[in-house]
Short mmCIF file of C-alpha atoms in Angstrom, two decimals:
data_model
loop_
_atom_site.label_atom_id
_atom_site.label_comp_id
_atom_site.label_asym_id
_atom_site.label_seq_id
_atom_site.Cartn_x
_atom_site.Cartn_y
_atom_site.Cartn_z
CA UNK A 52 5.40 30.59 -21.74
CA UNK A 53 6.70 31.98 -18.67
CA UNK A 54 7.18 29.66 -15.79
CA UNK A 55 5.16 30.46 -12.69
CA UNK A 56 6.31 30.16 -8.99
CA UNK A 57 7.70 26.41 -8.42
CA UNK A 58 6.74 24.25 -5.29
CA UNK A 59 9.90 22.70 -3.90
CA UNK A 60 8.11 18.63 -3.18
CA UNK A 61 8.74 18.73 0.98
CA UNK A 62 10.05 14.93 0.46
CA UNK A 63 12.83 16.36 -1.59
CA UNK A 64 13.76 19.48 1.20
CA UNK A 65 14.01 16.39 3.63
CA UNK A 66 15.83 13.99 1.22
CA UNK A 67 18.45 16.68 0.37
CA UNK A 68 19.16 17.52 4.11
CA UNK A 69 19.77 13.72 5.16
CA UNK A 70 21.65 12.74 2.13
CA UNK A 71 19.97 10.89 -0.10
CA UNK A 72 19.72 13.22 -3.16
CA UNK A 73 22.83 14.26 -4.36
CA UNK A 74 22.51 17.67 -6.07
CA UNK A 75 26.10 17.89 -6.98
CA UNK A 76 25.95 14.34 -9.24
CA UNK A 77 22.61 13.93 -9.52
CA UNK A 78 20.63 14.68 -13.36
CA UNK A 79 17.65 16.86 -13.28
CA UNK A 80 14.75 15.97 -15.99
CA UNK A 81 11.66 17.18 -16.24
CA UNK A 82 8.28 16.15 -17.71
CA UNK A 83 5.10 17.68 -18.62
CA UNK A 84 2.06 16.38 -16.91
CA UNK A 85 -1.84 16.50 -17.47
CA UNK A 86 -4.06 17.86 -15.18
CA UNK A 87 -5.23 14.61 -13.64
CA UNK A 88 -2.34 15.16 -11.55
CA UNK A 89 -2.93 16.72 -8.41
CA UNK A 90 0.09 18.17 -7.03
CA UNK A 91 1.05 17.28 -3.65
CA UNK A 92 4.09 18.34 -1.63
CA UNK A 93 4.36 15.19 -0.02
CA UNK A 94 4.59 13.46 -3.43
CA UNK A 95 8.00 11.94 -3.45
CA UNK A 96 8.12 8.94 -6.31
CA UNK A 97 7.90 9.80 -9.77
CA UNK A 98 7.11 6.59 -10.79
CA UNK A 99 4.32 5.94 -8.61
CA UNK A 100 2.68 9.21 -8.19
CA UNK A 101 3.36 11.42 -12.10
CA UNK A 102 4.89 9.13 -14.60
CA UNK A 103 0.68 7.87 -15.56
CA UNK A 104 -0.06 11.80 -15.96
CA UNK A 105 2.95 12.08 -18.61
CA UNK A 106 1.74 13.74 -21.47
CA UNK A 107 3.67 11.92 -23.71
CA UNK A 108 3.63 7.90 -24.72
CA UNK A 109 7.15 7.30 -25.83
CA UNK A 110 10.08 6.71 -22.56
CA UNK A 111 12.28 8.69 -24.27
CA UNK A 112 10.00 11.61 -24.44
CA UNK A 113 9.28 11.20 -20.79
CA UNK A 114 12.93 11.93 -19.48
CA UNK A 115 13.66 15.23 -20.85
CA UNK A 116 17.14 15.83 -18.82
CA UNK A 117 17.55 19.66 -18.31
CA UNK A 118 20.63 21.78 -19.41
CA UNK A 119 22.89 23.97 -17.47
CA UNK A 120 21.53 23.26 -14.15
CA UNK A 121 23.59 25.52 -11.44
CA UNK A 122 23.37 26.22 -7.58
CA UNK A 123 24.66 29.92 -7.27
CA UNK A 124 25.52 31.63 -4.25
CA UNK A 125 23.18 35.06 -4.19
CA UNK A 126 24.52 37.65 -1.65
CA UNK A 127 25.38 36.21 1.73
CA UNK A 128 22.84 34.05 2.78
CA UNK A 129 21.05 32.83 -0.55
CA UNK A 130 21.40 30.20 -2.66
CA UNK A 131 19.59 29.78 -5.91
CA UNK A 132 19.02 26.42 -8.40
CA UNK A 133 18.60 27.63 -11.94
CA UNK A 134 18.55 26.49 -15.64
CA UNK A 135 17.86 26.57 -19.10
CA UNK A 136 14.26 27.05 -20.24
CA UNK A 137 13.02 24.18 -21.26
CA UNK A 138 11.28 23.41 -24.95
CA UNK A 139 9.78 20.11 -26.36
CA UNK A 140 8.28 20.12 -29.95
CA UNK A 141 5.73 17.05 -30.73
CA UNK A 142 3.58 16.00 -34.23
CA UNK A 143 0.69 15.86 -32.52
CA UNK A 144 -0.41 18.61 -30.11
CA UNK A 145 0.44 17.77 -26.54
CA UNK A 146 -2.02 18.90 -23.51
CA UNK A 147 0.07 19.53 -20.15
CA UNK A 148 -1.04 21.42 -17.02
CA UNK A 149 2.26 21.34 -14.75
CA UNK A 150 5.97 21.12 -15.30
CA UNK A 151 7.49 18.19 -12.58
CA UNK A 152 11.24 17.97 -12.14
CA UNK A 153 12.58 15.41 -10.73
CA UNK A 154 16.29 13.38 -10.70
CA UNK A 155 16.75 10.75 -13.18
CA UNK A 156 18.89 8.21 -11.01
CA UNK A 157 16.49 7.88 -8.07
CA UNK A 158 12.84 9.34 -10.03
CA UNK A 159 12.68 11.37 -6.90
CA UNK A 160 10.28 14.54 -7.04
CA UNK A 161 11.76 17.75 -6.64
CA UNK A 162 9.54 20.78 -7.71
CA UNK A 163 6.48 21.18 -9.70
CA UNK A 164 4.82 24.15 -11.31
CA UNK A 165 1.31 25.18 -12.98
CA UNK A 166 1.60 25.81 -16.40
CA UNK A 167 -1.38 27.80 -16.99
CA UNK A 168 -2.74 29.01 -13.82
CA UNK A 169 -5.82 30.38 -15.39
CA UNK A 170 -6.95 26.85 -17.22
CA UNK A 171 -8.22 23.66 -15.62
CA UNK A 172 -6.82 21.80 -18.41
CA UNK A 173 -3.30 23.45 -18.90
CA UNK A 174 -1.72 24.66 -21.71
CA UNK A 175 -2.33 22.50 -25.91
CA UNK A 176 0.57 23.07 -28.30
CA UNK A 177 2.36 21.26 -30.33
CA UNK A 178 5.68 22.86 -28.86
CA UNK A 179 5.50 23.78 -25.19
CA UNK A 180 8.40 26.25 -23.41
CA UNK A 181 8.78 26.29 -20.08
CA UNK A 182 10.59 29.68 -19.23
CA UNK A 183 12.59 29.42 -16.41
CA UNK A 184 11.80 32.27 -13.64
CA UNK A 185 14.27 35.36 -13.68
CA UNK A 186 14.86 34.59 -10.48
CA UNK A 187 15.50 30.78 -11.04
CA UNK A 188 13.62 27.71 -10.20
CA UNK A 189 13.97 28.51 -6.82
CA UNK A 190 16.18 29.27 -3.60
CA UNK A 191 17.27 28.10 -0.03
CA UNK A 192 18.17 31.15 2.11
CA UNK A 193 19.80 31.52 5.59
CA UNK A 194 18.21 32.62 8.50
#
C-alpha cells in the first residue's frame, strides 16, 4: 500500500537542531501500530508513548530497522530523507493503523503516518507494505 503524507514528531525537528539525534549514525526502524494510538506531534519516547500499540508480540518483530535510508540534496534549498519501502510478512494476520519511525539507539520518535486513512481500524493482512512516498518520507527546505 502506498504510504500517505508523514508527520515529522515536533520533538524530533527540535532534537535534530540541538544535537541530540544524530541522523548521520543514527539507525532508523520502524513499527506498525494499532489504532489505539493516537498520534501526537509532541510524542517523543517510543517506549513510553507506541511500543504498547505494537502490533506485534515478539521484540524482534518490533524493531524492524529500515534499508537504504539517505538525506539527498534536492535543488538548492531542499533536502529530502528517503528509503526503501518497507514489507513485514506474519502467520497470523496483523491489524496496524499507522507506520512510526523512530531511531533504534535512543527509541526517539521521528515521523508517523496513517496507513489507511479511510478505516478507523487500519489496514489486516498477513503481509503489510509500506510504500515509501515518490517524493520520500519527507523534506527540510530553506527559506
Amino acid at each position: 500500500m502506498a504510504a500517505g503524507t508523514f508527520t515529522f514528531y515536533t520533538n524530533f525537528m527540535e532534537k535534530i537542531g540541538n544535537g541530540a539525534i544524530n541522523l548521520e549514525t543514527d539507525t532508523l526502524c520502524l513499527a506498525l501500530v494499532a489504532s489505539a494510538y493516537t498520534p501526537d506531534g509532541l510524542h517523543s519516547a517510543y517506549a513510553s508513548q507506541v511500543e504498547a500499540n505494537v502490533v506485534s508480540s515478539s521484540t524482534s518483530a518490533k524493531l524492524h530497522v529500515l534499508s537504504n535510508v539517505n538525506w539527498t540534496i534536492s535543488g538548492s534549498a531542499t533536502v529530502k530523507l528517503d528509503c526503501d519501502d518497507f514489507v513485514t510478512t506474519a502467520a497470523q494476520a496483523m491489524k496496524a493503523k499507522y507506520a512510526v519511525i523512530f531511531t533504534q539507539s535512543a527509541l526517539e520518535l521521528v515521523t508517523y503516518v496513517d496507513l489507511e486513512t479511510g478505516a478507523a481500524t487500519g489496514v489486516e493482512a498477513t503481509q503489510i507494505t509500506v510504500q515509501m512516498p515518490a517524493g520520500g518520507i519527507g523534506s527540510m527546505q530553506n527559506g
